[in-house]
Coordinates of C-alpha atoms (C1' of nucleotides) in Angstrom, one line a residue:
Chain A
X304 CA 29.7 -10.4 14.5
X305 CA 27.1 -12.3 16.0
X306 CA 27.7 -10.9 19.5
X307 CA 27.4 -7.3 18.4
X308 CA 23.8 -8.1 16.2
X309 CA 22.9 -9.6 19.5
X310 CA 24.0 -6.5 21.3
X311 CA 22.3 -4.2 19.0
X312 CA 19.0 -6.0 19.2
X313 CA 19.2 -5.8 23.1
X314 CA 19.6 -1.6 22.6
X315 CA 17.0 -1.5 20.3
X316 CA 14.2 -4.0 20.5
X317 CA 11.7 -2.6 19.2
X318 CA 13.8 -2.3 15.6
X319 CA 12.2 -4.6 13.2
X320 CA 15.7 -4.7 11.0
X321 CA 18.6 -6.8 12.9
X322 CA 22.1 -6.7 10.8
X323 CA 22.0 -10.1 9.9
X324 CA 18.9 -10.7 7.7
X325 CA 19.2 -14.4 8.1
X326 CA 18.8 -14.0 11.7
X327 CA 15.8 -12.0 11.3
X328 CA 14.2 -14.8 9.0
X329 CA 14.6 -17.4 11.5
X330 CA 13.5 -14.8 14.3
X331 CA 10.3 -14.1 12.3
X332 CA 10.1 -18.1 11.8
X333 CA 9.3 -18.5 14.7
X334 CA 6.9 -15.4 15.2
X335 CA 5.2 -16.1 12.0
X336 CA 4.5 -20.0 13.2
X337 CA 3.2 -19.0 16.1
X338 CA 0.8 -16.4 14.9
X339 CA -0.8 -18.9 12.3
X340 CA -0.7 -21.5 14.9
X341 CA -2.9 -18.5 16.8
X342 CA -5.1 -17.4 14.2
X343 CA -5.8 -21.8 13.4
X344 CA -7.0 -22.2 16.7
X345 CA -8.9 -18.7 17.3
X346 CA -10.8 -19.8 13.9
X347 CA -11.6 -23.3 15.5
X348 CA -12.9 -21.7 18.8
X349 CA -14.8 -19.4 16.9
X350 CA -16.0 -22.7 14.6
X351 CA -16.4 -25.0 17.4
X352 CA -18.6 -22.7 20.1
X353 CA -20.2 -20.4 17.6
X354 CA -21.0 -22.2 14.6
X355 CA -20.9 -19.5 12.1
X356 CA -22.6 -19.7 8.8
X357 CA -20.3 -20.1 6.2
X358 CA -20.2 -18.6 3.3
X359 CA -18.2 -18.5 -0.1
X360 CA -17.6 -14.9 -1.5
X361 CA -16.2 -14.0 -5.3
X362 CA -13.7 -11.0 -6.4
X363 CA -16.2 -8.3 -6.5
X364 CA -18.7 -9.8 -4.1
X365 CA -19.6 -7.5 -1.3
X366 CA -19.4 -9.3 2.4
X367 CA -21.8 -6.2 3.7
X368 CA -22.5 -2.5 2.9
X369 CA -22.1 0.8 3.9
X370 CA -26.3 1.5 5.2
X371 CA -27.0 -2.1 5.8
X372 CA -28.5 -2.4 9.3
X373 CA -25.9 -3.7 11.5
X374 CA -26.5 -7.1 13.0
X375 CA -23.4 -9.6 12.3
X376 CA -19.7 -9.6 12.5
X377 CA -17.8 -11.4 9.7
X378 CA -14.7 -13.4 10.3
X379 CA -12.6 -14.3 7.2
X380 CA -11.4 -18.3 6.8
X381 CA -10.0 -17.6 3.4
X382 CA -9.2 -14.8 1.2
X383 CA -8.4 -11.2 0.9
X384 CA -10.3 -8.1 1.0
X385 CA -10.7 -4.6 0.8
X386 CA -12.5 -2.1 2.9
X387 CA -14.2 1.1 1.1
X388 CA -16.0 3.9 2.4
X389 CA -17.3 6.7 0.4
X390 CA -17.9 9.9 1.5
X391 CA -21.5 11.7 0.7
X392 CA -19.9 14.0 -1.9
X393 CA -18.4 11.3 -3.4
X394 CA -15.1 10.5 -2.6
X395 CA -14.2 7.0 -2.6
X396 CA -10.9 5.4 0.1
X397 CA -9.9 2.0 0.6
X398 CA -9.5 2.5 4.6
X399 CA -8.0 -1.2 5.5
X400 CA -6.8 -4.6 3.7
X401 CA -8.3 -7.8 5.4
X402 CA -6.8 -11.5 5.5
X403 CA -7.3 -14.8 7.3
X404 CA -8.7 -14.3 10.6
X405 CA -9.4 -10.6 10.6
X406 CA -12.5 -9.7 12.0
X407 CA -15.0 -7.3 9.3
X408 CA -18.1 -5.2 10.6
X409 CA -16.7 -3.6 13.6
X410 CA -17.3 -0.1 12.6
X411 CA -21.2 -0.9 12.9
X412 CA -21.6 -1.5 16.2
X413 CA -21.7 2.3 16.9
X414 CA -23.8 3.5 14.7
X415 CA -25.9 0.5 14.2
X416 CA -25.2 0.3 10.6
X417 CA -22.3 -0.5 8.7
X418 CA -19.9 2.6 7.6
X419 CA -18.4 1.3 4.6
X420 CA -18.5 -1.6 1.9
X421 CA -16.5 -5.0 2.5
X422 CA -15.2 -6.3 -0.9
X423 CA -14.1 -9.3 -1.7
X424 CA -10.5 -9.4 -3.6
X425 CA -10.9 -13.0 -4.6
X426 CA -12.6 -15.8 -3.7
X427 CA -13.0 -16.7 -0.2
X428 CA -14.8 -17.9 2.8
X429 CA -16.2 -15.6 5.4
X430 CA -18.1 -16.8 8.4
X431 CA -20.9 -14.9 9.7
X432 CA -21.6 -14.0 13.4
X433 CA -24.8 -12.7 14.9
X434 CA -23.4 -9.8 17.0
X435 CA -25.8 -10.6 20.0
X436 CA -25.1 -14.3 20.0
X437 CA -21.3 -13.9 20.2
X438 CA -22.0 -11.4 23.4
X439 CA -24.1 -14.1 25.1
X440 CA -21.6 -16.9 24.1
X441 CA -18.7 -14.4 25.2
X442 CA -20.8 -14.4 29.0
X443 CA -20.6 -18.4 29.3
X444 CA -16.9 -18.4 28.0
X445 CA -14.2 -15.6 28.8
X446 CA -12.1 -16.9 26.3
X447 CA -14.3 -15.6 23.6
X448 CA -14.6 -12.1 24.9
X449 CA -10.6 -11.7 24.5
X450 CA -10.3 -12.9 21.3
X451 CA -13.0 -10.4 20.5
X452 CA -11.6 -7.2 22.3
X453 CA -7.7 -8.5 21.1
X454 CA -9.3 -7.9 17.8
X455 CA -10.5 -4.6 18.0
X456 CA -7.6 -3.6 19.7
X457 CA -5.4 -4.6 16.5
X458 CA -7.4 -3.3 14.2
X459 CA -7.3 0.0 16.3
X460 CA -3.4 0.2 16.4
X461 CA -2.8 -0.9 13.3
X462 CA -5.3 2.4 11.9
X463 CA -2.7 4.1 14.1
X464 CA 0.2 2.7 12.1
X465 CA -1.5 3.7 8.9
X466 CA -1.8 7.1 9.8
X467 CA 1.9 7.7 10.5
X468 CA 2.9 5.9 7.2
X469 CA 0.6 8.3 5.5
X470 CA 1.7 11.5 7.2
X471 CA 5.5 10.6 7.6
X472 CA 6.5 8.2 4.5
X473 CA 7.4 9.4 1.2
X474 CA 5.4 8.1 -1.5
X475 CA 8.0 5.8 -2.5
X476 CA 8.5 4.5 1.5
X477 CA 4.6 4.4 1.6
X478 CA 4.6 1.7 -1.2
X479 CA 7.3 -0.2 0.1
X480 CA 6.0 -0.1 3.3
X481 CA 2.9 -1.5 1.6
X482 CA 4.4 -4.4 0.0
X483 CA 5.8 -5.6 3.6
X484 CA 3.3 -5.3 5.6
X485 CA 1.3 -7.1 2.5
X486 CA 4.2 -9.8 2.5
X487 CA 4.4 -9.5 7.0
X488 CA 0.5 -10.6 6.5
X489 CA 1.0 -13.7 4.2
X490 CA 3.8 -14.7 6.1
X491 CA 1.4 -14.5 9.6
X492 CA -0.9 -17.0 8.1
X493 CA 1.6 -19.4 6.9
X494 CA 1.6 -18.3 3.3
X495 CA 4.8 -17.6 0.9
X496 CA 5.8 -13.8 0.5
X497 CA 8.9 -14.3 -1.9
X498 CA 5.9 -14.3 -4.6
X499 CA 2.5 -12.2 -3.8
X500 CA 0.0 -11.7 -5.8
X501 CA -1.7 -8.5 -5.6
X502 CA -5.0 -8.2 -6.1
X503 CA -5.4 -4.7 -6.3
X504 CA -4.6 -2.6 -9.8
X505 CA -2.6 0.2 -9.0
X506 CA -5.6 2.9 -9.0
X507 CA -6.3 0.8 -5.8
X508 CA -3.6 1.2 -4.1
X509 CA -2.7 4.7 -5.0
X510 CA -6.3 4.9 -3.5
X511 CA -5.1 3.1 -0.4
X512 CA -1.9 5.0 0.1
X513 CA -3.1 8.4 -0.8
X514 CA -1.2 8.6 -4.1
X515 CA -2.0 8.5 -7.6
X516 CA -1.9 5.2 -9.4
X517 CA 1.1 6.5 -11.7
X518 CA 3.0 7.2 -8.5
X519 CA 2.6 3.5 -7.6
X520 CA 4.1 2.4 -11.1
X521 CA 6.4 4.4 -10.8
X522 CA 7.6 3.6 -7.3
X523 CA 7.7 0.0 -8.2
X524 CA 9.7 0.4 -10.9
X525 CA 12.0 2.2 -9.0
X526 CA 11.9 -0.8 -6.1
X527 CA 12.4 -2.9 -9.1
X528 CA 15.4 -1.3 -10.3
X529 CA 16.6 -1.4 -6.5
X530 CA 16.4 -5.1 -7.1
X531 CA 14.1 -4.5 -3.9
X532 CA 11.1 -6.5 -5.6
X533 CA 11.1 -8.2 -8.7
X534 CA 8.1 -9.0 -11.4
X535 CA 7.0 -12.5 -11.8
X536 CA 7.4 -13.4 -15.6
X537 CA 3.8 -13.3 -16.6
X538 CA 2.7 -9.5 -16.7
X539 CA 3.5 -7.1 -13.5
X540 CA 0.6 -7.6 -11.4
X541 CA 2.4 -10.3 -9.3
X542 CA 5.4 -9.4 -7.0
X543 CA 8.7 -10.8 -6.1
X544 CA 9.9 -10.2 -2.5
X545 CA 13.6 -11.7 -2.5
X546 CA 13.5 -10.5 1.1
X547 CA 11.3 -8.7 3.4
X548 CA 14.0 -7.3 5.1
X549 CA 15.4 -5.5 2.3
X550 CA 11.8 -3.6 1.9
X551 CA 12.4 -2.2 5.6
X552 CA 15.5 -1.5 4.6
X553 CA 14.7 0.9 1.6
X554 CA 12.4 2.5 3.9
X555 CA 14.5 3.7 6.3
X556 CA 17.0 4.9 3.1
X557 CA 14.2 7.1 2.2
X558 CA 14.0 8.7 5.6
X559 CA 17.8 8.8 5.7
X560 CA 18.8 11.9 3.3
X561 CA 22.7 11.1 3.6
X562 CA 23.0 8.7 1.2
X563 CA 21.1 8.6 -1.9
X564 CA 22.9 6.9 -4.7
X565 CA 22.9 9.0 -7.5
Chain B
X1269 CA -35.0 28.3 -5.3
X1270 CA -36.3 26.1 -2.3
X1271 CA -38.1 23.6 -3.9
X1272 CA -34.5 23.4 -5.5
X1273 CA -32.4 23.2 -2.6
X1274 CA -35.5 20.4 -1.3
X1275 CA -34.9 18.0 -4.5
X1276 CA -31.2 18.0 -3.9
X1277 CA -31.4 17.5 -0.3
X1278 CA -33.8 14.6 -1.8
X1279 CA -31.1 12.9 -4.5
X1280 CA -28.3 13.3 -1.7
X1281 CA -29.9 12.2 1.8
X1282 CA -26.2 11.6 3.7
X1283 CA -25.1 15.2 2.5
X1284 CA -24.0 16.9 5.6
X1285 CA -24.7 20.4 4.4
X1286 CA -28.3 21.5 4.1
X1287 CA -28.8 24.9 2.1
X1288 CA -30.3 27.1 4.8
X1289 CA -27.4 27.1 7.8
X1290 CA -29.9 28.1 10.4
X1291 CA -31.8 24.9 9.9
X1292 CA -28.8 22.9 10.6
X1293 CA -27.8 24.9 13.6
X1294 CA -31.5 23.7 14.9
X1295 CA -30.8 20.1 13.8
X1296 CA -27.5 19.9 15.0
X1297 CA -28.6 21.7 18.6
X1298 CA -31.0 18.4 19.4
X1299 CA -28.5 16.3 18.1
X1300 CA -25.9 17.5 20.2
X1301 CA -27.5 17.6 23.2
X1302 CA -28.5 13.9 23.0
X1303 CA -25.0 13.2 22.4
X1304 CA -24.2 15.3 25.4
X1305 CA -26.6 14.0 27.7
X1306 CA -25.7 10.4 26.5
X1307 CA -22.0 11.0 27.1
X1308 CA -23.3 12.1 30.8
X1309 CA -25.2 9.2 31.3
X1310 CA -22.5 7.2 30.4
X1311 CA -19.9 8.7 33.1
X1312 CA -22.4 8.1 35.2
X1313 CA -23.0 5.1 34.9
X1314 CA -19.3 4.2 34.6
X1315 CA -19.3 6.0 37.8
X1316 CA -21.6 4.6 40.1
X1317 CA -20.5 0.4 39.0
X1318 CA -17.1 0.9 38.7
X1319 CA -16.1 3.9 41.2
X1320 CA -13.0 4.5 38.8
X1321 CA -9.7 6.3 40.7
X1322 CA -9.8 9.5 39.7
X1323 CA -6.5 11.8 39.1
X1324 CA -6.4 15.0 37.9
X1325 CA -3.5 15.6 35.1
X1326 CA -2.1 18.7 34.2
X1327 CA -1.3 20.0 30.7
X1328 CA 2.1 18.1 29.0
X1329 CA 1.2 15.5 31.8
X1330 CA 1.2 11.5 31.1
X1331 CA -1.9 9.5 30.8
X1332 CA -0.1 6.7 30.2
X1333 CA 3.1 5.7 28.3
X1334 CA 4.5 3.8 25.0
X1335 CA 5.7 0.4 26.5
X1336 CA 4.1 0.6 29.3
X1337 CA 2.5 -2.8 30.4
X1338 CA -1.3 -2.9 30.0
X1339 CA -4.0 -2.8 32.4
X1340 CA -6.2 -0.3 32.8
X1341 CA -8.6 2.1 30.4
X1342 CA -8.8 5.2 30.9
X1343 CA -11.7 7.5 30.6
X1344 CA -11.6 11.2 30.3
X1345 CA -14.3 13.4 32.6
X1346 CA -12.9 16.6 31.3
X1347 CA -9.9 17.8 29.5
X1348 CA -8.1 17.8 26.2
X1349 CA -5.7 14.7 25.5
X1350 CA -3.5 13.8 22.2
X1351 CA -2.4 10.2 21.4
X1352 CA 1.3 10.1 20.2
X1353 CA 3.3 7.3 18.4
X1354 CA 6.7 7.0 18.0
X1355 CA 8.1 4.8 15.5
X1356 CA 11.0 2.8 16.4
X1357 CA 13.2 5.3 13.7
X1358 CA 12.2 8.2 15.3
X1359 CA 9.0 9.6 13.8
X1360 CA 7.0 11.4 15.5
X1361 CA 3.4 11.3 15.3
X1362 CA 0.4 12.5 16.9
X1363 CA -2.7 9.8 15.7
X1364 CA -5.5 11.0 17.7
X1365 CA -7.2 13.9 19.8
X1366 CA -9.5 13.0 22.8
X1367 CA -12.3 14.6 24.9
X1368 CA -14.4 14.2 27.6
X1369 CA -16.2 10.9 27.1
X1370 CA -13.3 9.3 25.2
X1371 CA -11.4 6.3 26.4
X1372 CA -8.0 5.8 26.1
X1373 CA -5.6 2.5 26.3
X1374 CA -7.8 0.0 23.6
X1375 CA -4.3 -0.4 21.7
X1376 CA -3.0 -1.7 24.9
X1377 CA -5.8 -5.0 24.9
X1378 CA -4.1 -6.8 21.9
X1379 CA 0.0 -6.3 22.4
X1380 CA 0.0 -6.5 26.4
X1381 CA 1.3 -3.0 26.7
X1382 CA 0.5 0.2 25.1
X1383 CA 1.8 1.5 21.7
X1384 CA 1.8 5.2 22.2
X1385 CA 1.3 8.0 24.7
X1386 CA -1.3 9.7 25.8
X1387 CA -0.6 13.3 26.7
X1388 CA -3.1 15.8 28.6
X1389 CA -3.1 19.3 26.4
X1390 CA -4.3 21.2 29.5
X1391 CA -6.0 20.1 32.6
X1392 CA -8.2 17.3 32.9
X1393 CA -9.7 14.5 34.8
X1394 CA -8.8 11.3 33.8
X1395 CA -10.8 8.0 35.3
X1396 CA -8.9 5.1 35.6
X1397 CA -10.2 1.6 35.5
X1398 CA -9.1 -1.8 35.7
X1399 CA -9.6 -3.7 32.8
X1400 CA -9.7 -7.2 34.3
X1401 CA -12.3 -5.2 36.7
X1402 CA -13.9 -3.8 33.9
X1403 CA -15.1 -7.4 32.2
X1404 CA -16.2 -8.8 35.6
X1405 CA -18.6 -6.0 35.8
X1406 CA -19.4 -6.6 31.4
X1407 CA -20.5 -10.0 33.5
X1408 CA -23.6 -8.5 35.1
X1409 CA -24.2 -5.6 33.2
X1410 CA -25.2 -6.2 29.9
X1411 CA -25.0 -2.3 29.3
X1412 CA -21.6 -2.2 30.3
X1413 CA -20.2 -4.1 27.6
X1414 CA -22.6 -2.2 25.0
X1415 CA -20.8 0.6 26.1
X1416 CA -17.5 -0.5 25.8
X1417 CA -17.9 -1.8 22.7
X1418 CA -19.5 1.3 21.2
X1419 CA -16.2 3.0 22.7
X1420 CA -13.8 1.0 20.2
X1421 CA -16.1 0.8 17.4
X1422 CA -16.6 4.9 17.0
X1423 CA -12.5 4.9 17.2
X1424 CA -12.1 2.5 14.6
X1425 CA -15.1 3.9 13.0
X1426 CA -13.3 7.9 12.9
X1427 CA -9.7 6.2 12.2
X1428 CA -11.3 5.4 9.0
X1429 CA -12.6 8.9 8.8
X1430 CA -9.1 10.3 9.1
X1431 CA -7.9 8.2 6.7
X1432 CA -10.2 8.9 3.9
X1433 CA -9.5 13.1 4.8
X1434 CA -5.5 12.5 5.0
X1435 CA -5.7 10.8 1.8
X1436 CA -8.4 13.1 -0.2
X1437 CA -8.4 16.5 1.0
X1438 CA -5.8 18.9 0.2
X1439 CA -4.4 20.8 2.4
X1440 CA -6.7 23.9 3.5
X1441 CA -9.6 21.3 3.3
X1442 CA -7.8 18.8 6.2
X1443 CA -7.3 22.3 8.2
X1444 CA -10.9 23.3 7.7
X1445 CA -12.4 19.7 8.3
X1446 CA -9.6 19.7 11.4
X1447 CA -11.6 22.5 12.7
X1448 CA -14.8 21.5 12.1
X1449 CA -14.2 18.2 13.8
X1450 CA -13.1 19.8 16.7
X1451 CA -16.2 21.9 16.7
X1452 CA -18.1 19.2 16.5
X1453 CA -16.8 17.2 19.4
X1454 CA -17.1 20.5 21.2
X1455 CA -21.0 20.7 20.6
X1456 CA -21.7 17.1 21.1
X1457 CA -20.6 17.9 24.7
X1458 CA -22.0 20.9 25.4
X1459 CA -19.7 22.9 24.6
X1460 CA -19.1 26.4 22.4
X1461 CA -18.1 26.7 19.4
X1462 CA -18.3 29.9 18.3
X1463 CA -14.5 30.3 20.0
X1464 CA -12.7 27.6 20.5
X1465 CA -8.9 27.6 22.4
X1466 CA -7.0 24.6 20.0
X1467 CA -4.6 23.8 22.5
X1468 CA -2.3 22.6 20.0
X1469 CA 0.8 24.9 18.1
X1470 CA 0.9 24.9 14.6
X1471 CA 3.3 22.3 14.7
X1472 CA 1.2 19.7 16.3
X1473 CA -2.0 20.2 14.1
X1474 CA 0.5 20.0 10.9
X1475 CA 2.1 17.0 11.7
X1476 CA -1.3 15.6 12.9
X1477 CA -2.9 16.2 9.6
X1478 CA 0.9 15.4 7.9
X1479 CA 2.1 19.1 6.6
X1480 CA 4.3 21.4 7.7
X1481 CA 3.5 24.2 10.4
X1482 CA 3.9 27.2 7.6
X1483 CA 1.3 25.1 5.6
X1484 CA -1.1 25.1 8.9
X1485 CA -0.4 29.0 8.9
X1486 CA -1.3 29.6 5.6
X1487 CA -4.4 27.4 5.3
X1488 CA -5.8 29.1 8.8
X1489 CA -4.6 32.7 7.3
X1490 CA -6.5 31.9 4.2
X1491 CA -9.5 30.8 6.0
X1492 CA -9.5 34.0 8.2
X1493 CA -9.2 35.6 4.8
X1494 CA -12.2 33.8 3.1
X1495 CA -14.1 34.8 6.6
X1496 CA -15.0 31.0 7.3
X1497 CA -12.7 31.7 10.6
X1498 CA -11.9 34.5 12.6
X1499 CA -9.3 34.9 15.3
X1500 CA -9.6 36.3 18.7
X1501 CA -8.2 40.0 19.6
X1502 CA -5.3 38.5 22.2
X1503 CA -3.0 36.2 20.0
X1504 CA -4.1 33.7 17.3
X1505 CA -4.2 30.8 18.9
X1506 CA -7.8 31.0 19.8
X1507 CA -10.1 30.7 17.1
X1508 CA -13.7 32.0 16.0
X1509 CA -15.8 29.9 14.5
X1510 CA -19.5 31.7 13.1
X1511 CA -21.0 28.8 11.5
X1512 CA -19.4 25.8 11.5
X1513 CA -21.8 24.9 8.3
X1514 CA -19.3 27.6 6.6
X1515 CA -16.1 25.4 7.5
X1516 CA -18.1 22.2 5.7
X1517 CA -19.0 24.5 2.5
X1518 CA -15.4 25.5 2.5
X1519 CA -14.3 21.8 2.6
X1520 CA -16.6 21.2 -0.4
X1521 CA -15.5 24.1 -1.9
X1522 CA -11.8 22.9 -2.1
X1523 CA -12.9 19.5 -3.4
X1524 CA -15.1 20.9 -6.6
X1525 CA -12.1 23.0 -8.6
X1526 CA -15.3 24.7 -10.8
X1527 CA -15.6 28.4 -9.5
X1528 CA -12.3 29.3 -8.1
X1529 CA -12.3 32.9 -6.6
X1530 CA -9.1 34.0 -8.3
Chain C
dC1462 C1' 14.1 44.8 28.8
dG1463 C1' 16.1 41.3 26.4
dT1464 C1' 15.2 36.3 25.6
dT1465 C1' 12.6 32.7 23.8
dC1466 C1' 9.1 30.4 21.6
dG1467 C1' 5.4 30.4 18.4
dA1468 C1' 3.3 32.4 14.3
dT1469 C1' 3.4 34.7 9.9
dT1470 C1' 4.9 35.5 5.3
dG1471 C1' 7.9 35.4 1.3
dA1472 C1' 11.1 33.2 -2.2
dG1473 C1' 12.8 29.2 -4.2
dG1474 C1' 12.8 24.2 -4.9
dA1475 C1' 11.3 19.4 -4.9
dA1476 C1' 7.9 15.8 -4.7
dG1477 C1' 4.1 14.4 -6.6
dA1478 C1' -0.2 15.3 -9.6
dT1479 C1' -1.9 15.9 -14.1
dC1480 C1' -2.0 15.3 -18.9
dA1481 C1' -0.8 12.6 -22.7
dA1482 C1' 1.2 8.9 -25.5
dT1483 C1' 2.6 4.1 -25.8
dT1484 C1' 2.6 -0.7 -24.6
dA1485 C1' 1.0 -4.8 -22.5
dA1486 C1' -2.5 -7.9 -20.9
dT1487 C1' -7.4 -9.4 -21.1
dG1488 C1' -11.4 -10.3 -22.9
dT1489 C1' -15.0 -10.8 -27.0
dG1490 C1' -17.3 -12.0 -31.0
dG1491 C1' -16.7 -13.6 -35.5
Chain D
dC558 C1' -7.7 -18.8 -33.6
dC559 C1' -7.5 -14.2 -34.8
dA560 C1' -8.8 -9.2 -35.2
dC561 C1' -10.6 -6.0 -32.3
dA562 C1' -12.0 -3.6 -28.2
dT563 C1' -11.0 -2.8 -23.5
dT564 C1' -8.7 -2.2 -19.5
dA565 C1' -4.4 -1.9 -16.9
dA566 C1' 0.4 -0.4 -16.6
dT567 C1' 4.4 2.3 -17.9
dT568 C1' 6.8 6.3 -19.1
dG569 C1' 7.6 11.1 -20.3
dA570 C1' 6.6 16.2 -20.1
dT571 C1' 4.7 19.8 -17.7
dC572 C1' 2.4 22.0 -13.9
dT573 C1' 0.7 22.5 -9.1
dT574 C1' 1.0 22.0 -4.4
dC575 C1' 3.4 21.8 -0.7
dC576 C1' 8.0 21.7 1.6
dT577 C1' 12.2 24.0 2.8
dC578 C1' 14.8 27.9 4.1
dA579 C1' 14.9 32.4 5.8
dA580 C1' 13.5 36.8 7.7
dT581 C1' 10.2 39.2 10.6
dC582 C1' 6.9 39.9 14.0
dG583 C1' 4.4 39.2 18.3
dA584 C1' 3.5 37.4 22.8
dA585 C1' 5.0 35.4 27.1
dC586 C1' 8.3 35.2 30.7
dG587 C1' 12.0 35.7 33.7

DNA sequence: CGTTCGATTGAGGAAGATCAATTAATGTGG
DNA sequence: CCACATTAATTGATCTTCCTCAATCGAACG
């Protein structure tokens, strides 16, 4: 049994569901410990050589606006939040979800103002970066000019991944897709995933995945009934994710039409 | 019935569709040929400091490859190029279209190797530099790096602005706006417009903006039919484009559901 | 000249949107 | 603390859009 998981995952590396979803727990483990041991130290280098301001932000506050004349980069110590852009005849999109050591503000550098609004989901800390300060720091240390350009580069490939969930995913795939790659960023930065708390309503992200909000209820309900996720006792904003795994899973069931129970 | 169209060009400054189309063309023409000239200027410079290899690729050619292990950009001189993901299921799915002036390879920077292919749609010249190379010569040039970072930030920067049409627009609006950006990139390197060659099948532009081909048909058949398009006498792959104001009206068109032509 | 691939168009069906009603959670002022 | 108002979520019924399947047509090519 264990040889042939172990053969399987030599076929197919890149497959992000081995057979044996305890082995893919301790796998991630390891993965996940790392990457919050990389996002600690990235956020002390940027601390420790750049002295950011620091900043403490409320649900609702905005960290910078579409308009505003570009001059900072924001990295986030604490929190979550939402990036919105609205479209001059008025439509309004939730383009990207931002945690722990993601980098805001990006999109500005180009145009020389910001493209859309950074909102905070909660409270948290953000640190502010004058964009030419980092670029001279960046020509005293090399170090500092990766992190930056690794940064980018995620945030570029993971706009990629977005894009093929939205044009290839079923609306319910799309939403459980959601909820693991919401539980895959907790679990990056150290944090629990068997019980998330969203802090979106589900107009938000029916916004974010390009359905309409009672899609979303619906869809968890069905995930629910799936015994895929679960609802924490106190009202149905809060999630529980027995196992990440088992949201992959359901995934690729929606892609499979074989065998749809009932 | 000026003074009108003035105070709503007033209330809504970002709109991108003035009343009188001609006026537009002339605004668009300077804008263009800045962004044309800059887009020179850049190659140029690119040119001269880094004397990139240059190759020439040849339509259904490789840029470079899913997996592959990262280190170089790539910067396109002329030539029409797709980026294609493949999920690790099987999905198939074409997440960006590049012209002359683009780079290529940025998702490579953050996972050590790239996460999709790059494939030349006709024949093109493709500049190849090293990226360890690349951030010696950020070192002394200043301008280098501005350029760089530009690069990523307008590709994050129109990421976001495929997400927010993939997820808003219905389906003959993503074909029109499809259009129109393609127009656009056109002009802002000099380019026609008024007939352009998409060097993609049906196929490719529907699962780019995530319909079927027979949907891409329709909407194009619909447009020829509203007269926003037209098609050129051999075949209907080539298509005519009289105003490319018309495409953006149409867009809007789809958006307000008020006066509905039958 | 037949073969093949791409495009068009129509008919029927399914996924998801819209509309509407109900329930649950949250907040507010008395 | 409660009655009330408000906002969010769920669920059902219906309708629209788009997908699927299929047939036809046209262009390119050996």
């Amino acid at each position: 049994m264990l040889s042939h998981a172990a053969t399987l995952a030599a076929v197919i590396p890149a497959c992000g569901m081995p057979a044996d979803p305890r082995c893919a727990t301790n796998l991630d483990a390891g993965v996940n410990l790392r990457a919050s041991q990389r996002i600690a130290d990235i956020l002390k280098l940027l601390s420790t050589t750049l002295a950011p301001q620091r900043r403490l932000v409320h649900a609702g506050e905005l960290v910078y606006q579409a308009g505003e004349h570009f001059g900072n980069l924001y990295i986030l110590n604490s929190g979550f939040f939402k990036i919105v852009t609205l479209s001059p005849d008025g439509r309004e999109q939730v383009v990207g979800l931002k945690f722990r050591g993601d980098w805001l503000g990006f999109d500005g550098i180009a145009h020389g103002s910001y493209s859309c609004d950074a909102v905070a989901m909660d409270t948290g800390e953000v640190w502010t970066i004058r964009y030419d300060a980092l670029l001279s720091a960046c020509a005293d240390q090399r170090e500092l000019l990766t992190v930056l350009h690794e940064a980018m580069s995620r945030e570029i490939a993971h706009d990629r991944d977005s894009l093929m969930s939205l044009c290839t995913l079923p609306a319910d795939a799309r939403v459980a897709e959601f909820l693991r790659y919401w539980a895959e960023s907790l679990a990056k930065r150290g944090l629990r995933t068997d019980e998330i708390a969203l802090r979106m309503t589900r107009a938000e992200i029916g916004n974010y995945l390009g359905m309409t909000l009672e899609t979303v209820s619906r869809a968890l309900s069905r995930l629910a009934r799936d015994k895929v996720i679960g609802f924490a006792s106190k009202g149905r904003r809060d999630v529980l994710i027995p196992s990440v795994a088992a949201l992959s899973a359901f995934v690729q069931r929606c892609l499979s039409p074989a065998p749809m129970l009932q």
